[in-house]
Coordinates of C-alpha atoms in Angstrom, one line a residue:
X1 CA -64.0 -24.5 -66.5
X2 CA -61.4 -26.6 -69.0
X3 CA -60.7 -24.8 -72.2
X4 CA -61.7 -21.4 -70.9
X5 CA -58.4 -19.9 -71.8
X6 CA -57.7 -22.2 -75.0
X7 CA -55.3 -20.5 -77.5
X8 CA -53.9 -18.1 -75.0
X9 CA -50.5 -17.6 -73.8
X10 CA -49.7 -16.9 -70.2
X11 CA -46.5 -15.7 -68.3
X12 CA -46.2 -16.6 -64.5
X13 CA -43.4 -15.1 -62.2
X14 CA -42.7 -16.8 -59.3
X15 CA -44.4 -19.9 -60.4
X16 CA -41.8 -22.5 -59.2
X17 CA -43.8 -23.2 -56.1
X18 CA -46.6 -22.1 -53.7
X19 CA -49.3 -19.3 -55.1
X20 CA -47.3 -19.0 -58.4
X21 CA -47.2 -22.7 -59.3
X22 CA -51.1 -23.2 -58.2
X23 CA -51.9 -20.4 -60.6
X24 CA -49.4 -21.7 -63.4
X25 CA -51.1 -25.1 -63.1
X26 CA -54.7 -23.7 -63.2
X27 CA -53.9 -21.7 -66.2
X28 CA -52.5 -24.7 -68.2
X29 CA -55.1 -26.8 -67.1
X30 CA -57.7 -24.1 -68.3
X31 CA -55.9 -24.4 -72.1
X32 CA -53.2 -21.6 -72.0
X33 CA -49.8 -22.3 -72.9
X34 CA -47.6 -21.4 -70.1
X35 CA -44.4 -20.0 -69.4
X36 CA -43.3 -20.8 -66.1
X37 CA -40.5 -18.6 -64.2
X38 CA -38.4 -18.5 -61.0
X39 CA -34.9 -16.9 -60.6
X40 CA -32.8 -20.2 -60.9
X41 CA -32.9 -23.8 -61.1
X42 CA -33.5 -25.8 -57.8
X43 CA -35.5 -25.1 -54.8
X44 CA -34.2 -21.9 -52.4
X45 CA -33.2 -22.9 -49.2
X46 CA -34.5 -21.2 -45.8
X47 CA -34.8 -17.5 -46.6
X48 CA -35.4 -16.1 -43.2
X49 CA -34.2 -19.0 -40.9
X50 CA -30.5 -18.7 -40.0
X51 CA -28.6 -21.9 -38.6
X52 CA -28.3 -20.3 -35.3
X53 CA -32.4 -20.0 -35.2
X54 CA -32.9 -23.5 -36.6
X55 CA -30.7 -25.0 -33.9
X56 CA -33.4 -23.4 -31.5
X57 CA -36.0 -25.6 -32.9
X58 CA -36.8 -28.9 -30.9
X59 CA -36.0 -32.0 -33.1
X60 CA -40.0 -32.5 -33.4
X61 CA -40.5 -28.8 -35.0
X62 CA -37.2 -29.4 -37.2
X63 CA -38.8 -32.7 -38.4
X64 CA -42.0 -30.9 -39.4
X65 CA -40.2 -28.0 -41.0
X66 CA -38.2 -30.3 -43.2
X67 CA -41.1 -32.1 -43.9
X68 CA -43.2 -29.1 -45.3
X69 CA -40.2 -28.1 -47.0
X70 CA -39.9 -31.2 -49.0
X71 CA -43.4 -31.1 -49.9
X72 CA -43.3 -27.4 -51.3
X73 CA -40.0 -27.7 -53.0
X74 CA -39.8 -27.1 -56.7
X75 CA -38.9 -24.5 -59.5
X76 CA -40.2 -23.4 -62.9
X77 CA -39.2 -26.8 -64.5
X78 CA -40.9 -28.8 -62.0
X79 CA -44.1 -26.7 -62.5
X80 CA -43.9 -27.0 -66.4
X81 CA -43.3 -30.7 -66.1
X82 CA -46.6 -30.9 -64.0
X83 CA -48.6 -28.8 -66.6
X84 CA -47.2 -31.1 -69.5
X85 CA -48.2 -33.9 -67.0
X86 CA -51.7 -33.0 -67.2
X87 CA -52.0 -32.7 -70.9
X88 CA -51.1 -28.9 -71.0
X89 CA -48.1 -26.9 -72.9
X90 CA -45.5 -25.5 -70.8
X91 CA -41.9 -24.4 -70.7
X92 CA -39.7 -22.9 -68.1
X93 CA -37.6 -19.6 -68.1
X94 CA -35.3 -19.1 -65.4
X95 CA -34.7 -15.1 -65.1
X96 CA -34.7 -12.7 -62.5
X97 CA -37.2 -10.0 -63.2
X98 CA -35.8 -7.5 -61.2
X99 CA -33.4 -7.2 -64.1
X100 CA -34.6 -5.2 -66.9
X101 CA -33.1 -7.3 -69.5
X102 CA -33.7 -10.7 -67.8
X103 CA -37.4 -9.7 -67.6
X104 CA -37.4 -8.8 -71.5
X105 CA -35.8 -12.4 -72.1
X106 CA -38.9 -14.1 -70.1
X107 CA -41.5 -12.1 -72.2
X108 CA -39.4 -12.8 -75.5
X109 CA -39.5 -16.5 -74.7
X110 CA -43.1 -16.6 -74.8
X111 CA -43.3 -15.0 -78.1
X112 CA -40.6 -16.8 -79.4
X113 CA -42.0 -20.3 -78.3
X114 CA -45.6 -19.5 -78.5
X115 CA -46.1 -16.4 -80.9
X116 CA -47.5 -14.0 -78.3
X117 CA -48.4 -13.2 -75.1
X118 CA -51.9 -12.7 -73.8
X119 CA -51.5 -13.1 -69.8
X120 CA -48.9 -11.8 -67.5
X121 CA -49.2 -13.0 -63.7
X122 CA -46.5 -11.5 -61.5
X123 CA -46.3 -13.6 -58.3
X124 CA -42.5 -13.5 -57.6
X125 CA -41.9 -11.6 -54.3
X126 CA -39.6 -11.5 -51.5
X127 CA -39.5 -10.3 -47.8
X128 CA -37.8 -9.6 -44.7
X129 CA -37.9 -8.2 -40.9
X130 CA -36.6 -5.0 -39.6
X131 CA -37.5 -2.0 -37.7
X132 CA -37.2 0.9 -39.5
X133 CA -34.6 2.6 -37.5
X134 CA -32.2 -0.5 -38.0
X135 CA -33.5 -1.8 -41.7
X136 CA -30.3 -2.1 -44.0
X137 CA -30.3 -0.6 -47.6
X138 CA -29.6 -4.2 -48.6
X139 CA -32.8 -5.5 -47.3
X140 CA -34.8 -2.7 -48.6
X141 CA -33.3 -3.0 -52.2
X142 CA -33.7 -6.6 -52.1
X143 CA -37.5 -6.4 -51.6
X144 CA -38.5 -3.5 -53.6
X145 CA -36.4 -4.4 -56.7
X146 CA -38.7 -7.4 -57.1
X147 CA -41.9 -5.9 -56.3
X148 CA -42.8 -3.3 -57.7
X149 CA -39.9 -2.6 -60.0
X150 CA -39.7 -6.2 -61.2
X151 CA -43.2 -6.1 -62.1
X152 CA -42.6 -3.0 -63.9
X153 CA -40.1 -4.7 -65.8
X154 CA -42.3 -7.5 -67.3
X155 CA -45.2 -5.2 -67.8
X156 CA -43.2 -2.8 -69.9
X157 CA -41.9 -5.5 -72.2
X158 CA -45.1 -7.5 -72.5
X159 CA -47.4 -4.2 -73.2
X160 CA -46.4 -3.6 -76.9
X161 CA -47.3 -6.8 -77.7
X162 CA -50.8 -6.8 -75.8
X163 CA -51.3 -3.4 -77.3
X164 CA -50.6 -4.8 -80.8
X165 CA -53.3 -7.6 -80.5
X166 CA -55.8 -5.2 -78.6
X167 CA -56.1 -8.0 -75.8
X168 CA -54.3 -8.6 -72.7
X169 CA -54.8 -9.5 -69.0
X170 CA -52.0 -8.5 -66.4
X171 CA -52.5 -9.5 -62.8
X172 CA -49.9 -8.6 -59.7
X173 CA -49.7 -10.1 -56.4
X174 CA -49.8 -7.8 -53.7
X175 CA -50.6 -8.4 -49.9
X176 CA -52.4 -7.0 -46.9
X177 CA -49.2 -5.5 -46.2
X178 CA -49.8 -2.9 -48.9
X179 CA -51.9 -1.1 -46.0
X180 CA -48.8 -0.8 -43.7
X181 CA -50.4 -2.8 -40.6
X182 CA -49.1 -5.3 -38.2
X183 CA -45.4 -6.3 -39.3
X184 CA -41.9 -4.8 -38.8
X185 CA -41.2 -4.8 -42.3
X186 CA -41.9 -1.5 -43.8
X187 CA -40.0 -2.4 -47.0
X188 CA -42.7 -5.1 -47.7
X189 CA -45.5 -2.8 -47.1
X190 CA -43.8 -0.1 -49.4
X191 CA -43.4 -3.0 -52.2
X192 CA -46.9 -4.0 -52.0
X193 CA -48.4 -0.6 -51.9
X194 CA -46.5 0.2 -54.9
X195 CA -47.8 -3.1 -56.9
X196 CA -51.2 -1.6 -56.2
X197 CA -50.3 1.8 -57.3
X198 CA -48.7 0.4 -60.5
X199 CA -51.9 -1.8 -61.2
X200 CA -54.0 1.3 -61.1
X201 CA -52.1 3.2 -63.1
X202 CA -51.3 0.4 -65.7
X203 CA -55.1 -0.5 -66.0
X204 CA -55.8 3.3 -67.0
X205 CA -53.1 3.3 -69.2
X206 CA -54.0 0.2 -71.0
X207 CA -57.5 0.1 -70.8
X208 CA -58.1 1.9 -74.4
X209 CA -56.1 -1.1 -75.6
X210 CA -58.5 -3.6 -74.6
X211 CA -56.2 -4.8 -71.8
X212 CA -57.0 -5.3 -68.1
X213 CA -54.8 -5.0 -64.8
X214 CA -55.9 -5.9 -61.8
X215 CA -53.9 -7.1 -58.4
X216 CA -54.8 -9.7 -55.7
X217 CA -54.0 -10.2 -52.2
X218 CA -53.6 -13.6 -51.6
X219 CA -54.2 -15.7 -48.1
X220 CA -52.6 -19.1 -48.5
X221 CA -50.0 -21.4 -46.7
X222 CA -46.7 -21.7 -48.6
X223 CA -43.1 -22.2 -47.8
X224 CA -43.0 -18.8 -46.7
X225 CA -45.8 -19.0 -44.1
X226 CA -44.4 -22.2 -42.9
X227 CA -40.8 -20.9 -42.5
X228 CA -42.6 -17.9 -40.7
X229 CA -44.0 -20.0 -38.0
X230 CA -40.7 -21.6 -37.6
X231 CA -39.2 -18.3 -37.2
X232 CA -41.3 -16.9 -34.6
X233 CA -40.5 -20.0 -32.5
X234 CA -36.9 -19.4 -32.9
X235 CA -36.8 -15.8 -32.2
X236 CA -39.3 -15.7 -29.4
X237 CA -41.5 -12.7 -28.0
X238 CA -38.8 -10.1 -28.3
X239 CA -37.8 -10.7 -32.0
X240 CA -41.3 -11.5 -33.0
X241 CA -42.1 -9.7 -36.3
X242 CA -45.6 -9.3 -35.8
X243 CA -46.5 -6.0 -33.9
X244 CA -49.6 -8.1 -32.3
X245 CA -49.7 -11.5 -30.9
X246 CA -53.5 -11.7 -32.5
X247 CA -51.5 -11.7 -36.0
X248 CA -49.9 -14.9 -35.4
X249 CA -53.0 -16.7 -36.6
X250 CA -52.4 -15.7 -40.0
X251 CA -49.4 -18.0 -40.1
X252 CA -51.3 -20.9 -41.2
X253 CA -53.8 -20.3 -44.1
X254 CA -55.6 -22.4 -46.8
X255 CA -54.3 -24.3 -49.4
X256 CA -52.9 -22.2 -52.6
X257 CA -54.9 -23.9 -55.1
X258 CA -57.7 -22.1 -53.7
X259 CA -56.7 -19.1 -55.3
X260 CA -56.4 -20.3 -58.8
X261 CA -60.0 -20.5 -59.8
X262 CA -60.6 -16.8 -59.8
X263 CA -57.1 -15.9 -61.4
X264 CA -58.3 -18.1 -64.3
X265 CA -61.6 -16.1 -64.5
X266 CA -59.7 -12.8 -64.5
X267 CA -57.8 -14.1 -67.2
X268 CA -60.6 -14.8 -69.4
X269 CA -62.7 -13.0 -71.9
X270 CA -65.4 -12.8 -69.6
X271 CA -63.5 -10.5 -67.4
X272 CA -63.0 -7.8 -70.1
X273 CA -64.6 -5.4 -68.0
X274 CA -62.7 -5.9 -64.6
X275 CA -59.7 -3.6 -64.3
X276 CA -57.9 -1.2 -61.9
X277 CA -59.1 -3.4 -59.0
X278 CA -57.6 -5.1 -55.8
X279 CA -59.2 -8.5 -54.7
X280 CA -58.4 -10.4 -51.6
X281 CA -58.6 -14.0 -52.5
X282 CA -58.1 -17.0 -50.0
X283 CA -60.0 -20.4 -49.2
X284 CA -63.6 -20.0 -50.1
X285 CA -63.6 -16.2 -49.9
X286 CA -63.0 -13.6 -52.6
X287 CA -63.4 -9.9 -51.8
X288 CA -62.7 -6.7 -53.5
X289 CA -61.1 -3.6 -51.6
X290 CA -62.5 -0.2 -51.5
X291 CA -60.9 2.4 -53.4
X292 CA -58.9 5.3 -51.8
X293 CA -61.4 7.9 -52.1
X294 CA -61.2 11.1 -50.1
X295 CA -63.7 10.3 -47.2
X296 CA -64.3 14.2 -45.8
X297 CA -62.9 17.5 -46.8
X298 CA -63.1 21.0 -45.5
X299 CA -63.0 24.3 -47.9
X300 CA -62.5 27.9 -47.3
X301 CA -63.7 30.0 -50.1
X302 CA -62.5 33.3 -49.0
X303 CA -59.0 33.1 -48.9
X304 CA -56.1 31.1 -47.5
X305 CA -56.6 29.0 -44.3
X306 CA -54.8 30.4 -41.4
X307 CA -53.2 28.2 -38.8
X308 CA -55.5 29.6 -36.0
X309 CA -58.5 28.9 -38.2
X310 CA -57.4 25.1 -38.9
X311 CA -56.5 24.5 -35.2
X312 CA -60.3 25.4 -34.6
X313 CA -61.9 23.5 -37.7
X314 CA -59.8 20.6 -38.3
X315 CA -60.6 18.7 -35.0
X316 CA -64.3 19.7 -35.4
X317 CA -65.2 18.9 -38.6
X318 CA -62.5 17.2 -40.6
X319 CA -61.2 14.8 -38.0
X320 CA -64.4 15.0 -35.9
X321 CA -64.5 10.6 -35.9
X322 CA -60.8 10.3 -36.6
X323 CA -58.7 7.6 -34.9
X324 CA -54.8 7.1 -35.8
X325 CA -54.2 4.2 -38.3
X326 CA -51.7 2.3 -36.2
X327 CA -51.4 -1.1 -34.7
X328 CA -51.6 -1.2 -30.9

């Protein structure tokens, strides 16, 4: 709905391309003044594909990859220019949100230029692949320093302004990987689980101030998904990051623009009563995840459990219908 966010000011991290760009454009189209963001000017090169792996692709597949790369290129300034082109207001801010001071500068740019900040959408993220027994410290830090640390950084600096005005909308991007299923990248699962935990905690803390905080798990085709498909072709079955081949169907997914309407809705006045939730968005479907509540429990009322008692009772009661949560 055009104008539903008229007068609001939004910051969207990771909005140079893909999902972040789609959300920034939608917020701007709905009337918000937008500060777009990514780490530095210019589009990034291939994140996961090495020169050696690129050479393994056929000429046809290499041409396909180059075409998609060109179509999805961009940075914070090109996104801001697109918002201005449709009649909105937007400025770009190049900043690495994993840096506490840089994140402060990003939020301050919104306040300095537009007088306030009402909406914060954290989309920035990165990932890599590696079995847990082979993963480097550098890969772990590279991923979790953006999400959830970078998300903490931006929320930390935006919250005081939102608290003062008694209004705010915070949205954090997570992933289906937060459940720990399907891929050999534990660092990415941990990062996205952290984003969910951060979202729920922030929602409780800021609720008394009229501020909501929700997370969304997007399902959309981006440069990362195109590159992932090429990566799988290059490394073959032995290096396939998916634990099951059935997961390969997720590498090509709906348009990022499909995600935008729901994020606009969550940013509006009408979503004042929605907080602490995790949503799945992709194509024409929007879903909400169940809360992590205790499913079953057993209690001993006359003293401490003994190991022998637990050996008898746990299989019969607590875990009577239990199956291990592992990908086979």
